[in-house]
Short mmCIF file of C-alpha atoms in Angstrom, two decimals:
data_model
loop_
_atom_site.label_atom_id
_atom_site.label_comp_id
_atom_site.label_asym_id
_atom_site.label_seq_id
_atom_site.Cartn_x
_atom_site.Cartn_y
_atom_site.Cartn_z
CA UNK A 30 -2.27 8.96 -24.70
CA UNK A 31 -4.76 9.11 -27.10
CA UNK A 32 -6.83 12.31 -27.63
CA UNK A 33 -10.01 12.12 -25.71
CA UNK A 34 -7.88 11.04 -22.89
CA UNK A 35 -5.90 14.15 -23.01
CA UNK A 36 -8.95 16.31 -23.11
CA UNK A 37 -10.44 14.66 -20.01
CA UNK A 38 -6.74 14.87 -18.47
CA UNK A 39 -6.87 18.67 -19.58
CA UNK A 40 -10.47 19.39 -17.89
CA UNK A 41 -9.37 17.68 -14.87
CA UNK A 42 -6.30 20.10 -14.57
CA UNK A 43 -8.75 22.74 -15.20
CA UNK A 44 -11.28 22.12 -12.40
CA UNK A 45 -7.96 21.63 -9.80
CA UNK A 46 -6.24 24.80 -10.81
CA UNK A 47 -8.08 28.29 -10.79
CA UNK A 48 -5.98 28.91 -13.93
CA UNK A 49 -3.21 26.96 -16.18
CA UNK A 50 -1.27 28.46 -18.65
CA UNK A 51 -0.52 26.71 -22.69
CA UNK A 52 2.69 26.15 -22.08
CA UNK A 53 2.50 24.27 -18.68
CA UNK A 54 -0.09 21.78 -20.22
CA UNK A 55 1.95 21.51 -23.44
CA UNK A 56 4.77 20.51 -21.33
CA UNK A 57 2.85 18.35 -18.68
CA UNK A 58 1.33 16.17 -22.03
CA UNK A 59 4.81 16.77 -24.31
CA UNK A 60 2.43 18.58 -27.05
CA UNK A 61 3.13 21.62 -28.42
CA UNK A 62 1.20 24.78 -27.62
CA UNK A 63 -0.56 24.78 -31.34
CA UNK A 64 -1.84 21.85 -29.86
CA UNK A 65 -3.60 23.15 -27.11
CA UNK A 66 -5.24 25.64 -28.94
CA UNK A 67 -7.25 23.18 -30.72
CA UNK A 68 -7.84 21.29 -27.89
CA UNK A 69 -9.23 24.01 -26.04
CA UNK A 70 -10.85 24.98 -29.12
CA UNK A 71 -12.52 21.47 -28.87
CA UNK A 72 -13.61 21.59 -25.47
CA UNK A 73 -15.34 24.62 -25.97
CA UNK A 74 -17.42 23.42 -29.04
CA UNK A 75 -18.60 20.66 -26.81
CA UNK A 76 -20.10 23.36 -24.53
CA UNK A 77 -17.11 23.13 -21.45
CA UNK A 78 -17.39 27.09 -20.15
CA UNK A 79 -13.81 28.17 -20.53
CA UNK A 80 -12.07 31.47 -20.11
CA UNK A 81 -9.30 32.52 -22.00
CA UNK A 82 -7.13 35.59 -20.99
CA UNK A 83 -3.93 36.64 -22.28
CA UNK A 84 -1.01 36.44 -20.84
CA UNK A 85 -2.47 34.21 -17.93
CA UNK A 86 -4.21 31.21 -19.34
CA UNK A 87 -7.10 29.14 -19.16
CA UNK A 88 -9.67 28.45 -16.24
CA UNK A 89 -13.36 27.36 -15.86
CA UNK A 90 -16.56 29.52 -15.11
CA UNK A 91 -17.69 29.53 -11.56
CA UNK A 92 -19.70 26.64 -10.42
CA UNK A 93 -19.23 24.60 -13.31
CA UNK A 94 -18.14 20.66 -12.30
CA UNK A 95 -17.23 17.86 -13.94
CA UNK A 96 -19.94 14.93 -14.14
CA UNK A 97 -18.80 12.40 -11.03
CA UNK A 98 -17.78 9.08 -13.83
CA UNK A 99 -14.81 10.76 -15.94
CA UNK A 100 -12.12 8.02 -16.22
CA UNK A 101 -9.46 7.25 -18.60
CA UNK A 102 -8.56 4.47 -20.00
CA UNK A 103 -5.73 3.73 -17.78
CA UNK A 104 -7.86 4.55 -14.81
CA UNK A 105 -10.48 2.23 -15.80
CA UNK A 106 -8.14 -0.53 -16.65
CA UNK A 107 -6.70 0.24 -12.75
CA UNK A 108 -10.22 -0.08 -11.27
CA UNK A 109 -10.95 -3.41 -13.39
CA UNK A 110 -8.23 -6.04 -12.66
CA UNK A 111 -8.21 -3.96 -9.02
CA UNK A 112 -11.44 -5.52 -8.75
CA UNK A 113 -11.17 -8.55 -9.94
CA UNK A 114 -7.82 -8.82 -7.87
CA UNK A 115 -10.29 -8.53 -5.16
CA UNK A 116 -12.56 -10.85 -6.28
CA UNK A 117 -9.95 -13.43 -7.01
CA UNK A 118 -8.41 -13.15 -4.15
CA UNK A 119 -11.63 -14.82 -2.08
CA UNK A 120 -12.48 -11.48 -0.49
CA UNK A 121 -15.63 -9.74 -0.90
CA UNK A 122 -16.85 -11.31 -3.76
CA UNK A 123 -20.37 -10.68 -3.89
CA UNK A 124 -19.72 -7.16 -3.57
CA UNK A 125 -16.64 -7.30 -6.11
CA UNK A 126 -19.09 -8.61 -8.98
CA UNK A 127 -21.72 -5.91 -7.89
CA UNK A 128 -19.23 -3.47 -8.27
CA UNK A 129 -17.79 -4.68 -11.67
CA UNK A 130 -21.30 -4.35 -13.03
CA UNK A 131 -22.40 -0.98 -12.13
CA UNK A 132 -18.85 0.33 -13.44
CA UNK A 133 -19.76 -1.65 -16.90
CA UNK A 134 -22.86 0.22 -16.56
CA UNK A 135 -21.72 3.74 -15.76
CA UNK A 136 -18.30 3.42 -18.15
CA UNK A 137 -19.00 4.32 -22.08
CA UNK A 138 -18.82 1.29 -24.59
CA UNK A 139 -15.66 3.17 -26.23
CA UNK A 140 -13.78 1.99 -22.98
CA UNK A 141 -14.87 -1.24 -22.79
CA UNK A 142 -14.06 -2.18 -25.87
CA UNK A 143 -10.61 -1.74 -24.65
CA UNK A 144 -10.61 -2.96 -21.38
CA UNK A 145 -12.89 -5.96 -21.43
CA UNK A 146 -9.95 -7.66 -23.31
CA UNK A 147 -7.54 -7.20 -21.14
CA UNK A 148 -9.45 -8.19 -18.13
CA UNK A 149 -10.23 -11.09 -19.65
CA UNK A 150 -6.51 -11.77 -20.35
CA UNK A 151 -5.28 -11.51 -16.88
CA UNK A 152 -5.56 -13.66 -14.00
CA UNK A 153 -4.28 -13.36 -10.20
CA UNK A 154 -3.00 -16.62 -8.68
CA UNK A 155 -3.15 -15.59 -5.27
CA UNK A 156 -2.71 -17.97 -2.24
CA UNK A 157 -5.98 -19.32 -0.28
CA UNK A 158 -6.37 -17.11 2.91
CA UNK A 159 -3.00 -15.21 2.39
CA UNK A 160 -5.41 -12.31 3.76
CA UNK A 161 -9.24 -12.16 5.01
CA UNK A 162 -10.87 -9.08 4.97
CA UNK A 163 -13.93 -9.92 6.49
CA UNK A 164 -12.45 -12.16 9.51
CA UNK A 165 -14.15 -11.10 12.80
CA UNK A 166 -10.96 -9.70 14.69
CA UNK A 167 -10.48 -7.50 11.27
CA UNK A 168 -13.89 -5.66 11.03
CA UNK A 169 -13.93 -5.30 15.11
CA UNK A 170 -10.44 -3.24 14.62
CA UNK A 171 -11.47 -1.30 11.51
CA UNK A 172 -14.42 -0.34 13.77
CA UNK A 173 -12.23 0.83 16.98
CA UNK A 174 -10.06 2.51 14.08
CA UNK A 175 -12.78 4.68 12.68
CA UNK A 176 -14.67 5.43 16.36
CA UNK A 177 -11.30 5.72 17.91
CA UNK A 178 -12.36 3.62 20.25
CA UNK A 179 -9.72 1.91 22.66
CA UNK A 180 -9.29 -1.93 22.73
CA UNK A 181 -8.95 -4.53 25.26
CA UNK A 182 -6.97 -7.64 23.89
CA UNK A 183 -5.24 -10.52 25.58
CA UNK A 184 -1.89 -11.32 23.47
CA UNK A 185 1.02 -13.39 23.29
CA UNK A 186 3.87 -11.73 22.26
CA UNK A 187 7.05 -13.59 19.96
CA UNK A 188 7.99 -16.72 21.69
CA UNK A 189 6.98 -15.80 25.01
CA UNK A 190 3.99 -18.75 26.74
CA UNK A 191 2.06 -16.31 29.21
CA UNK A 192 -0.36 -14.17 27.97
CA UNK A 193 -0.81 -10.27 28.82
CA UNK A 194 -3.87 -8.21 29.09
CA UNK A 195 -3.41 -4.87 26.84
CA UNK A 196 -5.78 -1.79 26.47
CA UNK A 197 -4.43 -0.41 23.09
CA UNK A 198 -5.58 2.82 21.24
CA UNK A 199 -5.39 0.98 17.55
CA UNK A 200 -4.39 3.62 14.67
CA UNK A 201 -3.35 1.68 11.70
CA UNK A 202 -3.92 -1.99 9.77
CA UNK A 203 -1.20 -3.05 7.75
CA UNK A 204 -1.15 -6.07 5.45
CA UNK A 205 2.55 -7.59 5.15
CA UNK A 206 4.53 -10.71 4.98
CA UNK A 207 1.41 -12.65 4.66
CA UNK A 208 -0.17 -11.46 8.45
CA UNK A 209 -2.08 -8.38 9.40
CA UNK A 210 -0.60 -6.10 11.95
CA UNK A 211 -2.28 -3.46 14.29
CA UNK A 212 -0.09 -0.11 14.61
CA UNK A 213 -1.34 0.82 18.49
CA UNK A 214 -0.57 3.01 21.31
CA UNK A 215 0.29 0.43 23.71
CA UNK A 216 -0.82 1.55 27.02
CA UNK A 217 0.92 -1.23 29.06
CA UNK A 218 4.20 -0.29 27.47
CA UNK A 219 3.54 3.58 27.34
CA UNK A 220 4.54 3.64 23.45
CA UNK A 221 3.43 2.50 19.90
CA UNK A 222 4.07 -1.01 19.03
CA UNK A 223 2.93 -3.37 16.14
CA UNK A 224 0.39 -6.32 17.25
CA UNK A 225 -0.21 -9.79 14.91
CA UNK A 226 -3.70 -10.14 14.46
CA UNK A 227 -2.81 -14.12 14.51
CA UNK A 228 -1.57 -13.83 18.24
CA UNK A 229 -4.30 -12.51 19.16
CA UNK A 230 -6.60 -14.51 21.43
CA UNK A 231 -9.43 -12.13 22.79
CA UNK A 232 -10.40 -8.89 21.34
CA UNK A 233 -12.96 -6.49 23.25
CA UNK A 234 -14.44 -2.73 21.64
CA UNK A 235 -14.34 -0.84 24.39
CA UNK A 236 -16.50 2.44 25.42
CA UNK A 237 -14.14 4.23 26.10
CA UNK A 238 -12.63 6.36 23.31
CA UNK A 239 -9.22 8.48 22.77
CA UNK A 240 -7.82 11.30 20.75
CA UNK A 241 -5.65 10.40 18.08
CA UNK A 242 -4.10 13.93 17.64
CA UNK A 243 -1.23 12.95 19.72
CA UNK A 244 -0.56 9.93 18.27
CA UNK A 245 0.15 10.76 14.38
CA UNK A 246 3.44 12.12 15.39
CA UNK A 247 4.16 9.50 18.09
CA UNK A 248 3.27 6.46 15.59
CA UNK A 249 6.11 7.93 13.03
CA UNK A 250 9.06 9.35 15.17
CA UNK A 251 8.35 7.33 18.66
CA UNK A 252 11.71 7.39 20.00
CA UNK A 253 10.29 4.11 22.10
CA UNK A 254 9.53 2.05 19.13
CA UNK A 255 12.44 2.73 16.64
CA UNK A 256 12.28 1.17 13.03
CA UNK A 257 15.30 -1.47 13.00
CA UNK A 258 18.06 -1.03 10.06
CA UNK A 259 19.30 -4.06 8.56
CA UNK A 260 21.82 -5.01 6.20
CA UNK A 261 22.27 -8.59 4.18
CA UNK A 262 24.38 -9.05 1.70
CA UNK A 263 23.69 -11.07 -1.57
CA UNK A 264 26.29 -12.41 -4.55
CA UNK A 265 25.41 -11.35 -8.05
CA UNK A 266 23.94 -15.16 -8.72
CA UNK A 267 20.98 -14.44 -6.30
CA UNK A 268 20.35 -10.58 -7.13
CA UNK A 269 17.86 -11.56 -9.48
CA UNK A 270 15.86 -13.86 -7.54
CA UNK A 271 16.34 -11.77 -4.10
CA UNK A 272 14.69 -9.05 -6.10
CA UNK A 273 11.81 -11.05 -7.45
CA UNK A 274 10.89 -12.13 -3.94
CA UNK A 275 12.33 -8.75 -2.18
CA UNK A 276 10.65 -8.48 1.38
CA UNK A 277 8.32 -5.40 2.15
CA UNK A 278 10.89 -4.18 4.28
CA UNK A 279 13.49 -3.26 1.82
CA UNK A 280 14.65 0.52 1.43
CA UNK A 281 17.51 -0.01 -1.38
CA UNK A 282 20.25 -1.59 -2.37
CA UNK A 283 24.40 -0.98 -2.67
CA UNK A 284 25.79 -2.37 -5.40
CA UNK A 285 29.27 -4.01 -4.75
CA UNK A 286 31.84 -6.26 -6.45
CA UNK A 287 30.75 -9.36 -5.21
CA UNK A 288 26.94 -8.60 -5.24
CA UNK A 289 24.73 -6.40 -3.16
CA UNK A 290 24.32 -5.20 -0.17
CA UNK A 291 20.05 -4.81 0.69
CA UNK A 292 18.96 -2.67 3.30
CA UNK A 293 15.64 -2.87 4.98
CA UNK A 294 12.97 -1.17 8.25
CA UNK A 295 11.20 -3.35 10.03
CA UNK A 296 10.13 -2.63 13.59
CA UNK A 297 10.88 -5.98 15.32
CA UNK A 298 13.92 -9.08 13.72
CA UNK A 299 10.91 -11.49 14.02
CA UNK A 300 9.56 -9.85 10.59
CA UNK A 301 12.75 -10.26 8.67
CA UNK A 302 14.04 -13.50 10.34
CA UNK A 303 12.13 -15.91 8.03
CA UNK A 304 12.94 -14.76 4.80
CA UNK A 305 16.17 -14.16 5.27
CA UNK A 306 17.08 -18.23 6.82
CA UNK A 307 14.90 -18.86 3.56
CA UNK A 308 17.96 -18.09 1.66
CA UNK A 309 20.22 -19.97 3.13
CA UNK A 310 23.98 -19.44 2.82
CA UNK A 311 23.36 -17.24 0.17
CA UNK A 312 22.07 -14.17 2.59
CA UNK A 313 24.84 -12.92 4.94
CA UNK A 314 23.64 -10.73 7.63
CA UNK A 315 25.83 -7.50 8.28
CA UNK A 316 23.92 -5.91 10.54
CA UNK A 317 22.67 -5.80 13.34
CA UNK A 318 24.64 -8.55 15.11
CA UNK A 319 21.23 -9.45 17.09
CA UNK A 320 19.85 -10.80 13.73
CA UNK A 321 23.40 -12.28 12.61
CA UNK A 322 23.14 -14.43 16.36
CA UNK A 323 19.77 -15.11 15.86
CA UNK A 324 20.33 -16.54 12.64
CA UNK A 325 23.33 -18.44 14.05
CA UNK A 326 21.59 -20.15 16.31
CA UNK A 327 18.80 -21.78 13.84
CA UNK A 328 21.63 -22.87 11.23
CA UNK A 329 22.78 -24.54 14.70
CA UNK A 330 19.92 -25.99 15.51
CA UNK A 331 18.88 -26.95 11.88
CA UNK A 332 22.91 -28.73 11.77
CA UNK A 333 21.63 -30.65 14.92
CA UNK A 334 18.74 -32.08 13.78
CA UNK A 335 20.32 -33.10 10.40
CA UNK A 336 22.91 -35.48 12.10
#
């Protein structure tokens, strides 16, 4: 980290704490404590109000604020290919580029000299449509989200052919294995459960609204709505590429003789099901034996229409 970086980094921990000592921003930077005189020194020849007191540290006058822009250069980089991530992605586009200029505008030229570069250098090939944040069903839910409002939606659930009416009391979006998800108190059920956007066939805002005090707890410890543990099993001539295209499920791993053995959450086998028959005889399911039947039956079914 270059200097001016470090002095930012050091004002920062200044306006958070209501006093640090030499030592623990020596250590938190790996300078030495010589070296934090003069950058204290420094700060306070560029007019930063600081208080020095022996024996207990360093702290800020009262009332005194860092301007709003303060980034460094690693934080700028992170906000630059963040949005052009965006941008590249097909999402919000016009607002991506308006938001690219005014942080050329507000950022000083010493930065961009170091990020424009880099920006320019990096590209993200992302997949057409693998997510939409501006699709109608999307914005409705953020909506419900931030009104706590409760929602009326007519659903099919995983290979099932009727469809159910469902007023749900929506919490949460997720973005994973290339589908939103709605994280919802389920009133139909009585419990939290996980709704594809994509199987969705009628959304409705409704007036009513509900309290989602009560539900933070429920939506990570609902005894109702468990998190599933699995276990597959890998040889060491697939590790690398299992790990390159892990699934968003995965927890760790166990290394073993042969290989590994990858555990992963989900909350229904439908989300892991895919990706694992993607591997072919190369993934053995351990547990649970619901997945290791389920997967049975496609290889059976795939054997049948192969001959």
């Amino acid at each position: 980290m270059n200097r001016i970086d470090r002095l930012f980094g050091i004002l920062l921990l200044l306006q958070a704490k209501r006093r640090i000592r030499a030592e623990d921003i020596a250590s938190k930077y790996e300078i030495s404590e010589r070296t934090v005189y003069r950058d204290m020194s420094a700060l306070m020849q560029l007019g930063v109000p600081i208080i020095s007191q022996a024996g207990e540290g360093y702290s800020l006058v009262d009332g005194y604020y860092l301007p709003p822009l303060i980034f460094t250069t690693d934080e700028a980089k992170a906000l630059f290919l963040g949005v052009k991530m965006l941008h590249q992605s097909g999402n919000l586009q016009s607002a991506a580029d308006s938001a690219m200029t005014k942080l050329k505008t507000a950022l000083p030229d010493r930065l961009l000299l170091d990020i424009d570069p880099l920006v320019e250098k990096i590209d993200f090939m992302i997949e057409p449509n693998a997510y939409d944040l501006e699709t109608p069903y999307l914005v409705e839910i953020q909506t419900a989200i931030e009104q706590q409002k409760v929602l009326c939606i007519r659903y099919t659930g995983y290979k099932q052919t009727d469809i159910t009416k469902r007023d749900i009391e929506p919490i949460k979006l997720t973005h994973g294995n290339q589908t939103w998800y709605i994280r919802a108190h389920c009133r139909l059920r009585d419990g939290m459960r996980s709704f594809r956007l994509e199987r969705i066939d009628q959304l409705q805002i409704l007036d009513e609204t509900f309290d989602t005090n009560h539900h933070t707890e429920e939506a990570e410890t609902s005894p109702s709505d468990p998190t599933i543990q699995v276990q597959v099993a890998f040889p060491k001539n697939s590790l690398r590429w299992v790990r390159e295209r892990q699934h968003y499920g995965f927890t760790h791993e166990d290394r073993t003789p042969e290989g590994a053995i990858m555990h992963y959450e989900v909350h229904a086998l439908s989300e892991i099901r895919a990706w694992v028959l993607g591997w072919g005889a190369q993934a053995e399911v351990l547990s649970p034996q619901a997945l290791r039947e389920q997967i049975r039956e496609e290889a059976k079914k795939l054997a049948d229409l192969l001959t």
